[in-house]
Short mmCIF file of C-alpha atoms in Angstrom, two decimals:
data_model
loop_
_atom_site.label_atom_id
_atom_site.label_comp_id
_atom_site.label_asym_id
_atom_site.label_seq_id
_atom_site.Cartn_x
_atom_site.Cartn_y
_atom_site.Cartn_z
CA UNK A 1 0.00 0.00 0.00
CA UNK A 2 1.09 3.50 -0.72
CA UNK A 3 1.63 6.09 1.98
CA UNK A 4 -1.36 8.09 0.71
CA UNK A 5 -3.66 5.05 1.01
CA UNK A 6 -2.42 4.27 4.53
CA UNK A 7 -2.88 7.93 5.52
CA UNK A 8 -6.44 7.86 4.14
CA UNK A 9 -7.23 4.60 5.97
CA UNK A 10 -5.75 6.01 9.18
CA UNK A 11 -7.77 9.23 8.84
CA UNK A 12 -10.98 7.26 8.20
CA UNK A 13 -10.36 5.00 11.20
CA UNK A 14 -9.57 8.00 13.44
CA UNK A 15 -12.83 9.68 12.34
CA UNK A 16 -14.82 6.46 12.97
CA UNK A 17 -13.17 6.02 16.37
CA UNK A 18 -14.05 9.63 17.30
CA UNK A 19 -17.66 9.03 16.20
CA UNK A 20 -17.87 5.84 18.28
CA UNK A 21 -16.34 7.63 21.27
CA UNK A 22 -18.95 10.38 20.87
CA UNK A 23 -21.77 7.79 20.70
CA UNK A 24 -20.43 6.00 23.79
CA UNK A 25 -20.24 9.30 25.69
CA UNK A 26 -23.80 10.24 24.65
CA UNK A 27 -25.12 6.82 25.70
CA UNK A 28 -23.27 7.07 29.03
CA UNK A 29 -24.72 10.57 29.59
CA UNK A 30 -28.22 9.30 28.77
CA UNK A 31 -27.76 6.40 31.19
CA UNK A 32 -26.45 8.72 33.92
CA UNK A 33 -29.44 11.04 33.44
CA UNK A 34 -31.92 8.12 33.52
CA UNK A 35 -30.24 6.82 36.69
CA UNK A 36 -30.52 10.22 38.39
CA UNK A 37 -34.21 10.48 37.44
CA UNK A 38 -34.80 6.91 38.66
CA UNK A 39 -33.12 7.62 42.01
CA UNK A 40 -35.21 10.80 42.45
CA UNK A 41 -38.46 8.96 41.64
CA UNK A 42 -37.54 6.10 43.96
CA UNK A 43 -36.92 8.56 46.80
CA UNK A 44 -40.29 10.22 46.12
CA UNK A 45 -42.01 6.82 46.04
CA UNK A 46 -40.35 5.76 49.30
CA UNK A 47 -41.49 8.97 51.04
CA UNK A 48 -45.05 8.62 49.70
CA UNK A 49 -45.19 4.93 50.63
CA UNK A 50 -43.97 5.70 54.17
CA UNK A 51 -46.63 8.44 54.54
CA UNK A 52 -49.37 6.16 53.24
CA UNK A 53 -48.33 3.26 55.49
CA UNK A 54 -48.28 5.56 58.54
CA UNK A 55 -51.69 7.00 57.61
CA UNK A 56 -53.18 3.55 57.03
CA UNK A 57 -51.81 2.34 60.35
CA UNK A 58 -53.19 5.41 62.17
CA UNK A 59 -56.58 5.01 60.48
CA UNK A 60 -56.72 1.30 61.38
CA UNK A 61 -56.05 2.22 65.02
CA UNK A 62 -58.73 4.93 64.97
CA UNK A 63 -61.25 2.55 63.38
CA UNK A 64 -60.40 -0.07 66.03
CA UNK A 65 -60.85 2.47 68.86
CA UNK A 66 -64.19 3.64 67.46
CA UNK A 67 -65.45 0.11 66.80
CA UNK A 68 -64.96 -0.78 70.48
CA UNK A 69 -67.49 1.88 71.51
CA UNK A 70 -71.10 2.01 70.37
CA UNK A 71 -71.06 5.78 70.29
CA UNK A 72 -68.88 8.74 71.14
CA UNK A 73 -70.80 9.21 74.40
CA UNK A 74 -69.18 6.03 75.81
CA UNK A 75 -65.68 6.95 74.62
CA UNK A 76 -63.01 8.33 76.97
CA UNK A 77 -61.91 11.87 76.05
CA UNK A 78 -58.31 10.72 75.52
CA UNK A 79 -59.44 8.23 72.85
CA UNK A 80 -61.49 10.95 71.18
CA UNK A 81 -58.50 13.30 71.13
CA UNK A 82 -56.35 10.53 69.62
CA UNK A 83 -58.92 9.91 66.87
CA UNK A 84 -59.13 13.65 66.17
CA UNK A 85 -55.33 13.90 65.96
CA UNK A 86 -55.25 10.93 63.59
CA UNK A 87 -57.81 12.58 61.35
CA UNK A 88 -55.88 15.85 61.41
CA UNK A 89 -52.68 14.00 60.45
CA UNK A 90 -54.43 12.16 57.62
CA UNK A 91 -56.14 15.30 56.29
CA UNK A 92 -52.72 16.66 55.28
CA UNK A 93 -53.11 14.22 52.37
CA UNK A 94 -56.29 16.02 51.29
CA UNK A 95 -55.38 15.87 47.56
CA UNK A 96 -55.50 12.05 47.76
CA UNK A 97 -58.97 12.30 49.24
CA UNK A 98 -60.30 14.58 46.49
CA UNK A 99 -63.44 13.02 45.10
CA UNK A 100 -63.63 10.59 48.03
CA UNK A 101 -65.07 12.82 50.74
CA UNK A 102 -68.03 15.03 50.00
CA UNK A 103 -67.93 18.70 50.99
CA UNK A 104 -70.21 18.01 53.97
CA UNK A 105 -67.98 15.09 55.08
CA UNK A 106 -64.91 17.34 54.89
CA UNK A 107 -66.75 19.97 56.95
CA UNK A 108 -67.73 17.33 59.50
CA UNK A 109 -64.12 16.10 59.75
CA UNK A 110 -62.82 19.67 60.13
CA UNK A 111 -65.40 20.40 62.81
CA UNK A 112 -64.57 17.16 64.62
CA UNK A 113 -60.82 17.88 64.50
CA UNK A 114 -61.37 21.39 65.91
CA UNK A 115 -63.59 20.31 68.82
CA UNK A 116 -63.93 16.54 69.28
CA UNK A 117 -65.53 17.05 72.71
CA UNK A 118 -68.66 18.40 70.96
CA UNK A 119 -69.17 14.90 69.61
CA UNK A 120 -69.16 13.02 72.90
CA UNK A 121 -70.98 15.27 75.34
CA UNK A 122 -73.66 13.40 77.25
CA UNK A 123 -76.30 15.83 75.97
CA UNK A 124 -76.48 16.15 72.19
CA UNK A 125 -75.33 19.58 71.07
CA UNK A 126 -76.82 21.56 68.21
CA UNK A 127 -74.30 19.91 65.85
CA UNK A 128 -75.29 16.42 66.98
CA UNK A 129 -79.02 16.88 66.80
CA UNK A 130 -79.19 16.30 63.05
CA UNK A 131 -77.44 12.94 62.60
CA UNK A 132 -75.69 10.14 64.45
CA UNK A 133 -72.31 11.75 63.85
CA UNK A 134 -70.17 9.11 65.53
CA UNK A 135 -71.34 6.62 62.90
CA UNK A 136 -70.63 9.15 60.18
CA UNK A 137 -67.10 9.82 61.50
CA UNK A 138 -66.55 6.04 61.71
CA UNK A 139 -67.69 5.66 58.08
CA UNK A 140 -65.45 8.50 56.93
CA UNK A 141 -62.45 6.95 58.71
CA UNK A 142 -63.09 3.59 57.01
CA UNK A 143 -63.53 5.32 53.65
CA UNK A 144 -60.24 7.22 54.11
CA UNK A 145 -58.42 4.01 55.07
CA UNK A 146 -59.74 2.18 51.99
CA UNK A 147 -58.73 5.10 49.75
CA UNK A 148 -55.23 5.18 51.19
CA UNK A 149 -54.88 1.39 50.81
CA UNK A 150 -56.01 1.65 47.20
CA UNK A 151 -53.61 4.56 46.54
CA UNK A 152 -50.78 2.59 48.15
CA UNK A 153 -51.47 -0.42 45.95
CA UNK A 154 -51.60 1.72 42.79
CA UNK A 155 -48.43 3.53 43.80
CA UNK A 156 -46.59 0.25 44.43
CA UNK A 157 -47.69 -1.14 41.03
CA UNK A 158 -46.55 2.07 39.32
CA UNK A 159 -43.20 1.86 41.14
CA UNK A 160 -42.69 -1.73 39.94
CA UNK A 161 -43.44 -0.67 36.34
CA UNK A 162 -41.06 2.32 36.64
CA UNK A 163 -38.29 0.06 37.99
CA UNK A 164 -38.79 -2.44 35.14
CA UNK A 165 -38.75 0.35 32.52
CA UNK A 166 -35.53 1.71 34.02
CA UNK A 167 -33.90 -1.74 34.05
CA UNK A 168 -34.86 -2.25 30.39
CA UNK A 169 -33.46 1.16 29.43
CA UNK A 170 -30.29 0.54 31.44
CA UNK A 171 -29.71 -2.84 29.77
CA UNK A 172 -30.21 -1.31 26.31
CA UNK A 173 -27.84 1.61 27.01
CA UNK A 174 -25.21 -0.69 28.52
CA UNK A 175 -25.43 -2.91 25.40
CA UNK A 176 -25.02 0.14 23.14
CA UNK A 177 -22.04 1.33 25.21
CA UNK A 178 -20.40 -2.11 25.06
CA UNK A 179 -20.98 -2.34 21.30
CA UNK A 180 -19.47 1.13 20.82
CA UNK A 181 -16.44 0.26 22.93
CA UNK A 182 -15.82 -2.97 21.02
CA UNK A 183 -16.01 -0.98 17.73
CA UNK A 184 -13.44 1.47 19.13
CA UNK A 185 -11.15 -1.41 20.16
CA UNK A 186 -11.51 -3.16 16.79
CA UNK A 187 -10.76 0.01 14.83
CA UNK A 188 -7.89 0.96 17.15
CA UNK A 189 -6.38 -2.47 16.42
CA UNK A 190 -6.57 -2.03 12.62
#
């Protein structure tokens, strides 16, 4: 081979190697970005899951406390305060409860949280005279618990799908990176 031909071959190989190096770098950057997004979403999921599990546990306890008493009148004030605190804690997840609680149920919960003692006085107050509110509070608590359990299940399924999608993407990018590196090695050897 002539010097000119060897120079041309060398220039072509150098250009191809640079292109492969660029592809490998782009694939690595895409993988790094996907990994960062995945880690962020996993952290968000873990925080949401922890919140939901705590809320579900608190709601289960409140439902258990209420189910042991036929009405609020028979319930010790400390239990009532604990149920009210649970509801207040759970209401911070109000967006999850959108469409689950009616406006009047939300008002009832807010009123109960603000003054639970109004719901277990021996004599029915003005607020109590319209409906058996302890049963309504009990129903709302159960409804909230079921909603949170359903949200938790959906969130866990979504997390599993996100993890699988990430693993598929990662495998594809790693294969592309390996293929690019083997091309670089082969052309460097020529």
